[in-house]
PDB file of C-alpha atoms in Angstrom:
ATOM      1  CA  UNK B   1     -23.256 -14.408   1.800  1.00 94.00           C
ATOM      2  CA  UNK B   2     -23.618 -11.076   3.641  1.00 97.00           C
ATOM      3  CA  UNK B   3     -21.372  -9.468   5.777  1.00 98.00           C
ATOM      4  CA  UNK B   4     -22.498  -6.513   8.251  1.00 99.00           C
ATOM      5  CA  UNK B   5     -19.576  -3.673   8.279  1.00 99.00           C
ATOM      6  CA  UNK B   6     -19.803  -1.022  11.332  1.00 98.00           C
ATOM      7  CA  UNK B   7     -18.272   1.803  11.139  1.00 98.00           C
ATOM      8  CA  UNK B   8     -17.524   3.373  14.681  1.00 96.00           C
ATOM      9  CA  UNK B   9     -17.271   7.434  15.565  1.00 94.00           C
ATOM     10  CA  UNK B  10     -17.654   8.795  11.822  1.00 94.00           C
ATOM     11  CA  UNK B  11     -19.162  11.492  13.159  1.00 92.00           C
ATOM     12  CA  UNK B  12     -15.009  12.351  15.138  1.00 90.00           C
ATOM     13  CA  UNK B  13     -12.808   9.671  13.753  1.00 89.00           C
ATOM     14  CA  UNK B  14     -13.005  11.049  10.256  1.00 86.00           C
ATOM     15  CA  UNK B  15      -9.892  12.577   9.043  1.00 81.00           C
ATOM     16  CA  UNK B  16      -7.906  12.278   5.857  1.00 82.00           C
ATOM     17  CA  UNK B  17     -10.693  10.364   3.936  1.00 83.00           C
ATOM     18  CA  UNK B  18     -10.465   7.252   6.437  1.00 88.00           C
ATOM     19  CA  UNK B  19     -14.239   6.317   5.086  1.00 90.00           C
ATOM     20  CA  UNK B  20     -12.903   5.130   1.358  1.00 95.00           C
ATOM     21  CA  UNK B  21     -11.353   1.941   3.766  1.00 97.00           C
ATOM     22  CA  UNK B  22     -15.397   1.100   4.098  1.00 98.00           C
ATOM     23  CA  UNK B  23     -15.948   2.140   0.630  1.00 97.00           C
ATOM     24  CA  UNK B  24     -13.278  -0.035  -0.736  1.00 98.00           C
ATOM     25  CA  UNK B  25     -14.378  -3.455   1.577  1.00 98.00           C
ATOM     26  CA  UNK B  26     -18.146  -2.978   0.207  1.00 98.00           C
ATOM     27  CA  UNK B  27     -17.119  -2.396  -3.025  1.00 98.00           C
ATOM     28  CA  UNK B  28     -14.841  -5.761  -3.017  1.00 98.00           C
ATOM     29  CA  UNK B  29     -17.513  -7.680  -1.259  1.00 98.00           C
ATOM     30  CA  UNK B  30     -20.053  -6.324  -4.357  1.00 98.00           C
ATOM     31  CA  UNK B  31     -18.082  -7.217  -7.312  1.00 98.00           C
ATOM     32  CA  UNK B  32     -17.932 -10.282  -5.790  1.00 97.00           C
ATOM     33  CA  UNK B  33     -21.727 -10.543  -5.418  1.00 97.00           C
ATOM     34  CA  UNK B  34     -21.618 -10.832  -1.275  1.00 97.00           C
ATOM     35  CA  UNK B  35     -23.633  -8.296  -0.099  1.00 98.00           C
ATOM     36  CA  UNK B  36     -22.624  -5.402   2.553  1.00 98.00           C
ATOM     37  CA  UNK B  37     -24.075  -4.205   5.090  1.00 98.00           C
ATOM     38  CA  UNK B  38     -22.666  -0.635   6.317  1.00 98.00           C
ATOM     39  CA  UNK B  39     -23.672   0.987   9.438  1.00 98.00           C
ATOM     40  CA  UNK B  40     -22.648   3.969  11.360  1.00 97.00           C
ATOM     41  CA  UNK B  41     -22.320   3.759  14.608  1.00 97.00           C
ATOM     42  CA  UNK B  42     -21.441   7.254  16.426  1.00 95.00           C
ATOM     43  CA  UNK B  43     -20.998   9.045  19.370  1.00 94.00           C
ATOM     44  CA  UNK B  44     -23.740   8.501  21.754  1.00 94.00           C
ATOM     45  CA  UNK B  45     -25.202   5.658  20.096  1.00 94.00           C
ATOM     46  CA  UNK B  46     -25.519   2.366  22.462  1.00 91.00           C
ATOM     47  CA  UNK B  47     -26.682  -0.194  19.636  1.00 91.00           C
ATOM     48  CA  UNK B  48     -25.785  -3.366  20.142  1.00 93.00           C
ATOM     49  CA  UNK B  49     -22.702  -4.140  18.517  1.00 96.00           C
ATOM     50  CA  UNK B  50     -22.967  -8.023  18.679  1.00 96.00           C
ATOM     51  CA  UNK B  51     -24.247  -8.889  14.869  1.00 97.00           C
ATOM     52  CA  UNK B  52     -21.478  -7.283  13.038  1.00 99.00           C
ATOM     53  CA  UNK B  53     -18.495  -8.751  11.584  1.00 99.00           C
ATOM     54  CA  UNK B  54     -16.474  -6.089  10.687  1.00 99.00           C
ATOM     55  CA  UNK B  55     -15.643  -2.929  12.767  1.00 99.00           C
ATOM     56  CA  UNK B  56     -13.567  -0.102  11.392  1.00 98.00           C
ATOM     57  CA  UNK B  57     -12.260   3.104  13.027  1.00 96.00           C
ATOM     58  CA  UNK B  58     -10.716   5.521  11.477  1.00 94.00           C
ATOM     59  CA  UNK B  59      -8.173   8.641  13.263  1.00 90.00           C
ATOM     60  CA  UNK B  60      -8.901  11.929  14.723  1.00 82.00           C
ATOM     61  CA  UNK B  61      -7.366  14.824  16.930  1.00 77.00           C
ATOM     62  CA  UNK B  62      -6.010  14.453  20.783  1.00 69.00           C
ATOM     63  CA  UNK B  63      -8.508  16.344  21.506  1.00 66.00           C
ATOM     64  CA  UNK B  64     -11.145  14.381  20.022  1.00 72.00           C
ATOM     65  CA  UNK B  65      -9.901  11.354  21.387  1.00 73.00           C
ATOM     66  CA  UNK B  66     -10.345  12.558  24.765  1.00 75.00           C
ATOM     67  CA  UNK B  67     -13.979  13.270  24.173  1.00 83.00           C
ATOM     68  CA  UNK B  68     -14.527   9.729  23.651  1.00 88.00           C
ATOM     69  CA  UNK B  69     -13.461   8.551  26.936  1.00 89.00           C
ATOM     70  CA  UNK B  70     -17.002   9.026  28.603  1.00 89.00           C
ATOM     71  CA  UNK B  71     -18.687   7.329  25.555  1.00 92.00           C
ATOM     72  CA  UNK B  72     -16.684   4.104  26.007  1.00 92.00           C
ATOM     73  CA  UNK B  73     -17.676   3.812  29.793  1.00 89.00           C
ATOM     74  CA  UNK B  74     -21.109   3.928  29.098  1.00 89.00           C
ATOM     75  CA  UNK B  75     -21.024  -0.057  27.692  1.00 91.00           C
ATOM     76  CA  UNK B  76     -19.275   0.804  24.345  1.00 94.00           C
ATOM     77  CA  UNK B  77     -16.250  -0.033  25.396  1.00 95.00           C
ATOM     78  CA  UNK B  78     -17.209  -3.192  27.021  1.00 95.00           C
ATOM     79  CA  UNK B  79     -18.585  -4.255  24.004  1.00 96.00           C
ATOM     80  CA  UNK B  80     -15.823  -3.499  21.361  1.00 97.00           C
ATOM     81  CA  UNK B  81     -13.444  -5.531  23.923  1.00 97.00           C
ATOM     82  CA  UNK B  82     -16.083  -8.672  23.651  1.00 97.00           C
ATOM     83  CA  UNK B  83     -15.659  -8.472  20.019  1.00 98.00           C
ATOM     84  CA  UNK B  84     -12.063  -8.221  20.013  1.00 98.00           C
ATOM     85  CA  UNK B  85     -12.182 -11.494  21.741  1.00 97.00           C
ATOM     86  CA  UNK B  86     -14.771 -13.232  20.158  1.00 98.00           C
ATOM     87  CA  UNK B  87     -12.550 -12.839  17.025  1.00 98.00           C
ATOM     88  CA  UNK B  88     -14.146 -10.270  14.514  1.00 99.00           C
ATOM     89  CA  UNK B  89     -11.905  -8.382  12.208  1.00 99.00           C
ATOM     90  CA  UNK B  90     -10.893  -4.824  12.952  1.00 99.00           C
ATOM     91  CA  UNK B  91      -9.394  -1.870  11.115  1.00 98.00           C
ATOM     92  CA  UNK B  92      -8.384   0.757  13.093  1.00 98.00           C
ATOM     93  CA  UNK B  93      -6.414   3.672  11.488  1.00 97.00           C
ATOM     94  CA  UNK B  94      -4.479   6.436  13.421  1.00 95.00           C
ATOM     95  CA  UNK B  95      -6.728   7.573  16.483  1.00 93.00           C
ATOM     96  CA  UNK B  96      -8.617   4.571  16.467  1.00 94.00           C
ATOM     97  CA  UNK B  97      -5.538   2.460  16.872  1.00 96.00           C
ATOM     98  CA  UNK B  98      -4.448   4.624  19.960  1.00 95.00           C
ATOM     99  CA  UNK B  99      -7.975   3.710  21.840  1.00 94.00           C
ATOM    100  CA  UNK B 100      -7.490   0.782  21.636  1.00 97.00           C
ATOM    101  CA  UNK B 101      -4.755  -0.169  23.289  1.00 97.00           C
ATOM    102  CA  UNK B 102      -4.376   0.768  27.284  1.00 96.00           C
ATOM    103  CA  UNK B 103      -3.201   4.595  27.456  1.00 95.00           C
ATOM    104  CA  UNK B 104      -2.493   8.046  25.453  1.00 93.00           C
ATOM    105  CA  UNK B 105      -0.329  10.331  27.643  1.00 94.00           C
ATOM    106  CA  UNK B 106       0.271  13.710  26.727  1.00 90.00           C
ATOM    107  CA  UNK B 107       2.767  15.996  26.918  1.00 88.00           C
ATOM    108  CA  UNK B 108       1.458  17.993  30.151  1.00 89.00           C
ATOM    109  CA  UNK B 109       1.297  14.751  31.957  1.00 89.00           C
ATOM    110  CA  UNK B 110      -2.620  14.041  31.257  1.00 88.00           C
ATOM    111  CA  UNK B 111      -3.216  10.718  30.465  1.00 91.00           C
ATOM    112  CA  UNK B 112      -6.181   9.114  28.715  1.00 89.00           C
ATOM    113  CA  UNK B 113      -7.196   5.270  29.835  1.00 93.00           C
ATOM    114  CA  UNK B 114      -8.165   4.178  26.799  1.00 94.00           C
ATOM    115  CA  UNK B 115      -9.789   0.496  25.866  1.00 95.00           C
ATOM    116  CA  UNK B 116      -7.127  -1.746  26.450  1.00 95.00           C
ATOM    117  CA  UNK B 117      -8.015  -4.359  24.114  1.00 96.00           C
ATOM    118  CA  UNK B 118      -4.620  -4.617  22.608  1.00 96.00           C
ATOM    119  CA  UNK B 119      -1.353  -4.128  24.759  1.00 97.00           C
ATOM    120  CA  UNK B 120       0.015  -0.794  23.299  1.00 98.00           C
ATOM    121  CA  UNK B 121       0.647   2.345  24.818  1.00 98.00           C
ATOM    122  CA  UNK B 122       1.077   5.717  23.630  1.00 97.00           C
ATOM    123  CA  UNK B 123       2.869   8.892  24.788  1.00 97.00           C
ATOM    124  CA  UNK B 124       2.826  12.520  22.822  1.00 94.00           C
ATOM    125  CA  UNK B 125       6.083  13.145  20.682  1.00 94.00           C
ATOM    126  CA  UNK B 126       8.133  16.209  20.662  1.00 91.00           C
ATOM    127  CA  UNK B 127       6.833  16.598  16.927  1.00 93.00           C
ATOM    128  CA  UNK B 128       4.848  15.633  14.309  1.00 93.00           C
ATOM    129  CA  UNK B 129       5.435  12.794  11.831  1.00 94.00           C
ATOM    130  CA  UNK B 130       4.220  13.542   8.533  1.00 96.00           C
ATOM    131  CA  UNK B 131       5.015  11.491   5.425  1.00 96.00           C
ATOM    132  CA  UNK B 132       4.557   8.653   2.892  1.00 96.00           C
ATOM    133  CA  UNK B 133       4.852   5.438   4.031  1.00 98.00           C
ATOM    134  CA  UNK B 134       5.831   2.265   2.908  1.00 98.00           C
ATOM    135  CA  UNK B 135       5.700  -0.973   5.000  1.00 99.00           C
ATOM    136  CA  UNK B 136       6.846  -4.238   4.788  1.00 99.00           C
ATOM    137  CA  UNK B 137       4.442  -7.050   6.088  1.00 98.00           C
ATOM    138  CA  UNK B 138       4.589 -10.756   6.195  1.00 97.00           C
ATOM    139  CA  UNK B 139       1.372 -11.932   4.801  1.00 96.00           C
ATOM    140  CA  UNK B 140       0.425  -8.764   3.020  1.00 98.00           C
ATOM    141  CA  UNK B 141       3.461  -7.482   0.970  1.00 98.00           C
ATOM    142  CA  UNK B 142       5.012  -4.118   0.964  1.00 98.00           C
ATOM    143  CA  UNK B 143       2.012  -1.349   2.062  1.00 98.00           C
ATOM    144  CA  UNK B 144       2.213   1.808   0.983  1.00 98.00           C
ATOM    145  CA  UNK B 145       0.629   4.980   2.892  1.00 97.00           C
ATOM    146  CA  UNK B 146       0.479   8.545   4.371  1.00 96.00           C
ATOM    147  CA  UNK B 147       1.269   9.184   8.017  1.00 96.00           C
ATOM    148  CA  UNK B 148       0.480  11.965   9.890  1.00 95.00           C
ATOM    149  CA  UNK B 149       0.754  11.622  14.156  1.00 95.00           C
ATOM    150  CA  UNK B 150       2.386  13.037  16.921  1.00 94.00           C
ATOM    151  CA  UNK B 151       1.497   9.817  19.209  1.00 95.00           C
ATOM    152  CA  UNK B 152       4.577   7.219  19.648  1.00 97.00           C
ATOM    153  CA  UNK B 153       2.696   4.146  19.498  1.00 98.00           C
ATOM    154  CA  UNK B 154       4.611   0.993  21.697  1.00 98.00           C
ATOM    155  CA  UNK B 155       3.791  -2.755  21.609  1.00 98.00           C
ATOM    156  CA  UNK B 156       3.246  -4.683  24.717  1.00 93.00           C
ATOM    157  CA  UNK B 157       3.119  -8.713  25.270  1.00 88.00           C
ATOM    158  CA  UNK B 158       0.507 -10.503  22.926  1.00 89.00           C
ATOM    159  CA  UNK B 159       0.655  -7.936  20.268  1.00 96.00           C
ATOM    160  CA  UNK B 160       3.134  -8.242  17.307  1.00 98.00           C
ATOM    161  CA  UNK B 161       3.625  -5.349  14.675  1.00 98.00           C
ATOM    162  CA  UNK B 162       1.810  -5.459  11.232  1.00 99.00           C
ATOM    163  CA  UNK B 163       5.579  -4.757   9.526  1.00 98.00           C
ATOM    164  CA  UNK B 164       8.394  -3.088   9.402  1.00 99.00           C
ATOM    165  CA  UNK B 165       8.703   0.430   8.242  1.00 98.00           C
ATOM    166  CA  UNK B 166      11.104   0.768   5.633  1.00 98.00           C
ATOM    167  CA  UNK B 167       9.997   4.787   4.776  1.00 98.00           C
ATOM    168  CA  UNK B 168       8.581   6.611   7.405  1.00 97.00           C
ATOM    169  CA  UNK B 169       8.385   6.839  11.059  1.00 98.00           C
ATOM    170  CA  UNK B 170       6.086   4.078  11.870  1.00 98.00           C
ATOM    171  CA  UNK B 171       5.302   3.123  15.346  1.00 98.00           C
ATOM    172  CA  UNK B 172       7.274   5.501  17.242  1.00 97.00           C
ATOM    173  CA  UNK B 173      10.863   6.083  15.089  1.00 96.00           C
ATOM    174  CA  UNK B 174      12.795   3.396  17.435  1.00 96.00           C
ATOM    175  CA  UNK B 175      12.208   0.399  16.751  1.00 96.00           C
ATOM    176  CA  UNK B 176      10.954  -0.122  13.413  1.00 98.00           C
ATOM    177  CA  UNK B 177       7.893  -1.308  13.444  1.00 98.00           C
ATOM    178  CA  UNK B 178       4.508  -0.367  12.018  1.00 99.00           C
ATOM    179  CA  UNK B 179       0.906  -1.151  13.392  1.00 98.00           C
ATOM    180  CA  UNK B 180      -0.092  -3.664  15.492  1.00 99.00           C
ATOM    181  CA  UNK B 181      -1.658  -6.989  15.102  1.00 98.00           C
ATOM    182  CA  UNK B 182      -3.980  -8.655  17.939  1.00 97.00           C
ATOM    183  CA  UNK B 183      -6.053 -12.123  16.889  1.00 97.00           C
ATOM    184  CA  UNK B 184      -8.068 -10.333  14.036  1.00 98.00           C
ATOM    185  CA  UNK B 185      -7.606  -7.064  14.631  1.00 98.00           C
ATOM    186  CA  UNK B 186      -5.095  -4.828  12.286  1.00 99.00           C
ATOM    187  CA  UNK B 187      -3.988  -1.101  13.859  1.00 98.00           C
ATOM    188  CA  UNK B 188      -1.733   1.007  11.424  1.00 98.00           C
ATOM    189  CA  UNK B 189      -0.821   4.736  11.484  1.00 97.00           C
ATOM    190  CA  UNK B 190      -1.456   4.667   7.765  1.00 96.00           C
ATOM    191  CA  UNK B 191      -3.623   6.778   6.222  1.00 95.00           C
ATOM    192  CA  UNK B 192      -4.561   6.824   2.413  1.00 86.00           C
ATOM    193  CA  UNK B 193      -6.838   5.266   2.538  1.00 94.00           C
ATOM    194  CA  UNK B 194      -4.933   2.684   3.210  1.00 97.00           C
ATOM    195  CA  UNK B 195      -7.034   0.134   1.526  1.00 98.00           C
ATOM    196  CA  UNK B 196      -7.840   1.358  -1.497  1.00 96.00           C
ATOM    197  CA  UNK B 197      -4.164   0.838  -2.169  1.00 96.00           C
ATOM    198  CA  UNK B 198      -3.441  -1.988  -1.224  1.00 98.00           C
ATOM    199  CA  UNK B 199      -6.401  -4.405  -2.095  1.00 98.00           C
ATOM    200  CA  UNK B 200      -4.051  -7.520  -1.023  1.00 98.00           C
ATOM    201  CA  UNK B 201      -4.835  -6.306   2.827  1.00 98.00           C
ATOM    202  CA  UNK B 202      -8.456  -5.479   1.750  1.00 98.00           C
ATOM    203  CA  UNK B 203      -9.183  -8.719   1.030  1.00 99.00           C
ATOM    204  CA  UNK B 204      -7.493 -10.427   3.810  1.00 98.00           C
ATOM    205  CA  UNK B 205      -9.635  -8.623   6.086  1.00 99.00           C
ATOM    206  CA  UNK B 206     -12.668  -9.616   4.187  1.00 99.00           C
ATOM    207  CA  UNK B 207     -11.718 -13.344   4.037  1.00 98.00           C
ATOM    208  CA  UNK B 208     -10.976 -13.295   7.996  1.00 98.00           C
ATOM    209  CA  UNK B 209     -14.383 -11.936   8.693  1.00 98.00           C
ATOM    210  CA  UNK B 210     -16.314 -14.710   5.664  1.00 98.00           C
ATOM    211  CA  UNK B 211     -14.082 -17.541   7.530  1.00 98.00           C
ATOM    212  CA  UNK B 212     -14.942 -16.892  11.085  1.00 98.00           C
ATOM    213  CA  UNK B 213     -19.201 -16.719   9.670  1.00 97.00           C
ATOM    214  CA  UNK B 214     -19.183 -19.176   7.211  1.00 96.00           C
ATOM    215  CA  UNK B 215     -16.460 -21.117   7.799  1.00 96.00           C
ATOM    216  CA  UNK B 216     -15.265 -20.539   4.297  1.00 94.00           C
ATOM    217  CA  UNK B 217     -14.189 -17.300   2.185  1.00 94.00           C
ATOM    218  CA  UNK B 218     -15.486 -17.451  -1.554  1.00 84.00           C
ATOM    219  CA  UNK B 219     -13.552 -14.669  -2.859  1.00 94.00           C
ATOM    220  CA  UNK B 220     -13.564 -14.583  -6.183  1.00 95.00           C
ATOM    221  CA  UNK B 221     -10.048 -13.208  -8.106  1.00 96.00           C
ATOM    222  CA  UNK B 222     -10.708  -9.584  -9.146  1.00 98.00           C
ATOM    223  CA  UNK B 223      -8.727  -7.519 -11.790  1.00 97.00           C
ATOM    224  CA  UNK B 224      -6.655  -5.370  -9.692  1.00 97.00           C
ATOM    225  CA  UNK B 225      -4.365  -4.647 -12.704  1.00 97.00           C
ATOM    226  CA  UNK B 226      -5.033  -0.932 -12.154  1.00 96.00           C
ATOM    227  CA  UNK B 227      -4.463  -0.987  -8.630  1.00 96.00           C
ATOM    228  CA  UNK B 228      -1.687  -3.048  -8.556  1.00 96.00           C
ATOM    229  CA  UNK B 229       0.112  -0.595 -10.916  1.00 97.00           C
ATOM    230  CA  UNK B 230      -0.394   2.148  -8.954  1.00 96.00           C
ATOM    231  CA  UNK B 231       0.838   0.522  -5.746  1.00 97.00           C
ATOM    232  CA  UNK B 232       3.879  -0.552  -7.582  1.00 97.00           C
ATOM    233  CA  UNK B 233       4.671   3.115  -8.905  1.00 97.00           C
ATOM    234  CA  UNK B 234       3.821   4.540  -5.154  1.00 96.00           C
ATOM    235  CA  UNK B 235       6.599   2.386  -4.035  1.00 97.00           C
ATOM    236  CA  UNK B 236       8.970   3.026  -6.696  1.00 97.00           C
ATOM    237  CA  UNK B 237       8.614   6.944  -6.801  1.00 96.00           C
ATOM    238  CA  UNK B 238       9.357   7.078  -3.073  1.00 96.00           C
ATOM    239  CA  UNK B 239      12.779   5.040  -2.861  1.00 95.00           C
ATOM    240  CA  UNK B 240      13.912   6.490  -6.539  1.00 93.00           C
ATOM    241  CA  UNK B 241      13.608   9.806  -3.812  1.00 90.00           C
ATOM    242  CA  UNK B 242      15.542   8.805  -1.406  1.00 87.00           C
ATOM    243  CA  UNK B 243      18.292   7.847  -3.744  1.00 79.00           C
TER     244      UNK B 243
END
């Protein structure tokens, strides 16, 4: 079994250590003796994107966001929709949750039309939102992580939210929710990297992407002893703070 990982705009989208999420999913995949396949994919680069199963993109600046505008018209954009739709699994962290969806307006009134393969839109906050995180999912269990936007993130039909914040701001500090989920694609403001903590969503994302090209996810069990401790004492340092 191999599966082919891409990593898109590490050359912009590459704050906070975003890269350990690739790290982490080859490193998974290799203890389990499936191989990886990473590849970089950056800005100005119109390789096909059609053979890989796995996309990630990690966050960046407003201003860096904007810059990728004119890169996504050229047929990037086009592309990273058809794989939305033909069902390959996506990570995108921060930034590279806010392209895809339809908009990012700033504060000045300038707007950015973004990808628009998810139904969000985003508008620039008063402030920043800096802080742990923890989050609780459905399928994955609590999450824990590190925010750090200004961007109020909003979910539109078709789109339902990874979890529920239960410390942190989330989404957009309304309504309560955190990321975004859209067929196999998972958005989240959390930072970390995110999946280095919390190998339960790791592996999810790995099975998705060995179901949909195999038809069947041999995943071995791995000894996450260590890592399951320190997720555990993440989450109970930050609510023994807010006691």
């Amino acid at each position: 079994m191999k599966l082919k990982i891409c990593h898109l705009y590490p050359d912009i989208l590459n704050l906070y250590g975003d890269r350990g999420n690739v790290m982490c999913m080859q490193k998974r995949l290799m203890w389990r003796n499936i191989e990886a396949e990473i590849t970089q994919v950056p800005y100005g680069d119109n390789s096909s994107l059609s053979d890989f199963d796995i996309f990630f993109i990690g966050g960046g600046q407003d201003f860096e966001l904007g810059l990728l505008i004119s890169d996504l018209k050229t047929g990037k954009g086009d592309n990273i929709k058809a794989a939305v739709n033909d069902g390959k699994s996506f990570l995108c962290i921060c930034g590279g949750y806010q392209i895809m969806g339809r908009s990012y307006e700033l504060r000045d009134g300038t707007k950015y039309d973004y990808l628009g393969a998810l139904a969000v839109h985003t508008v620039s906050g008063k402030s920043r939102n800096i802080g742990n995180t923890i989050t609780d999912t459905k399928d994955y269990g609590a999450i824990v992580g590190f925010e750090n936007h200004i961007g109020m993130t909003y979910l539109d039909e078709g789109v339902v939210p990874l979890g529920k914040i239960r410390l942190g701001f989330g989404n957009n500090g309304e309504d309560g929710t955190e990321g975004a989920i859209y067929k196999n694609v998972i958005c989240t403001y959390q930072h970390g990297p995110v999946l280095p903590k919390n190998p339960v969503l790791c592996d999810a994302i790995l099975e998705t992407a060995l179901k949909r090209k195999y038809g069947r996810a041999d995943l071995a069990p791995l000894d996450d002893t260590f890592e399951n401790e320190a997720h555990d004492s993440v989450i109970k340092a930050l609510m023994d703070r807010q006691k």
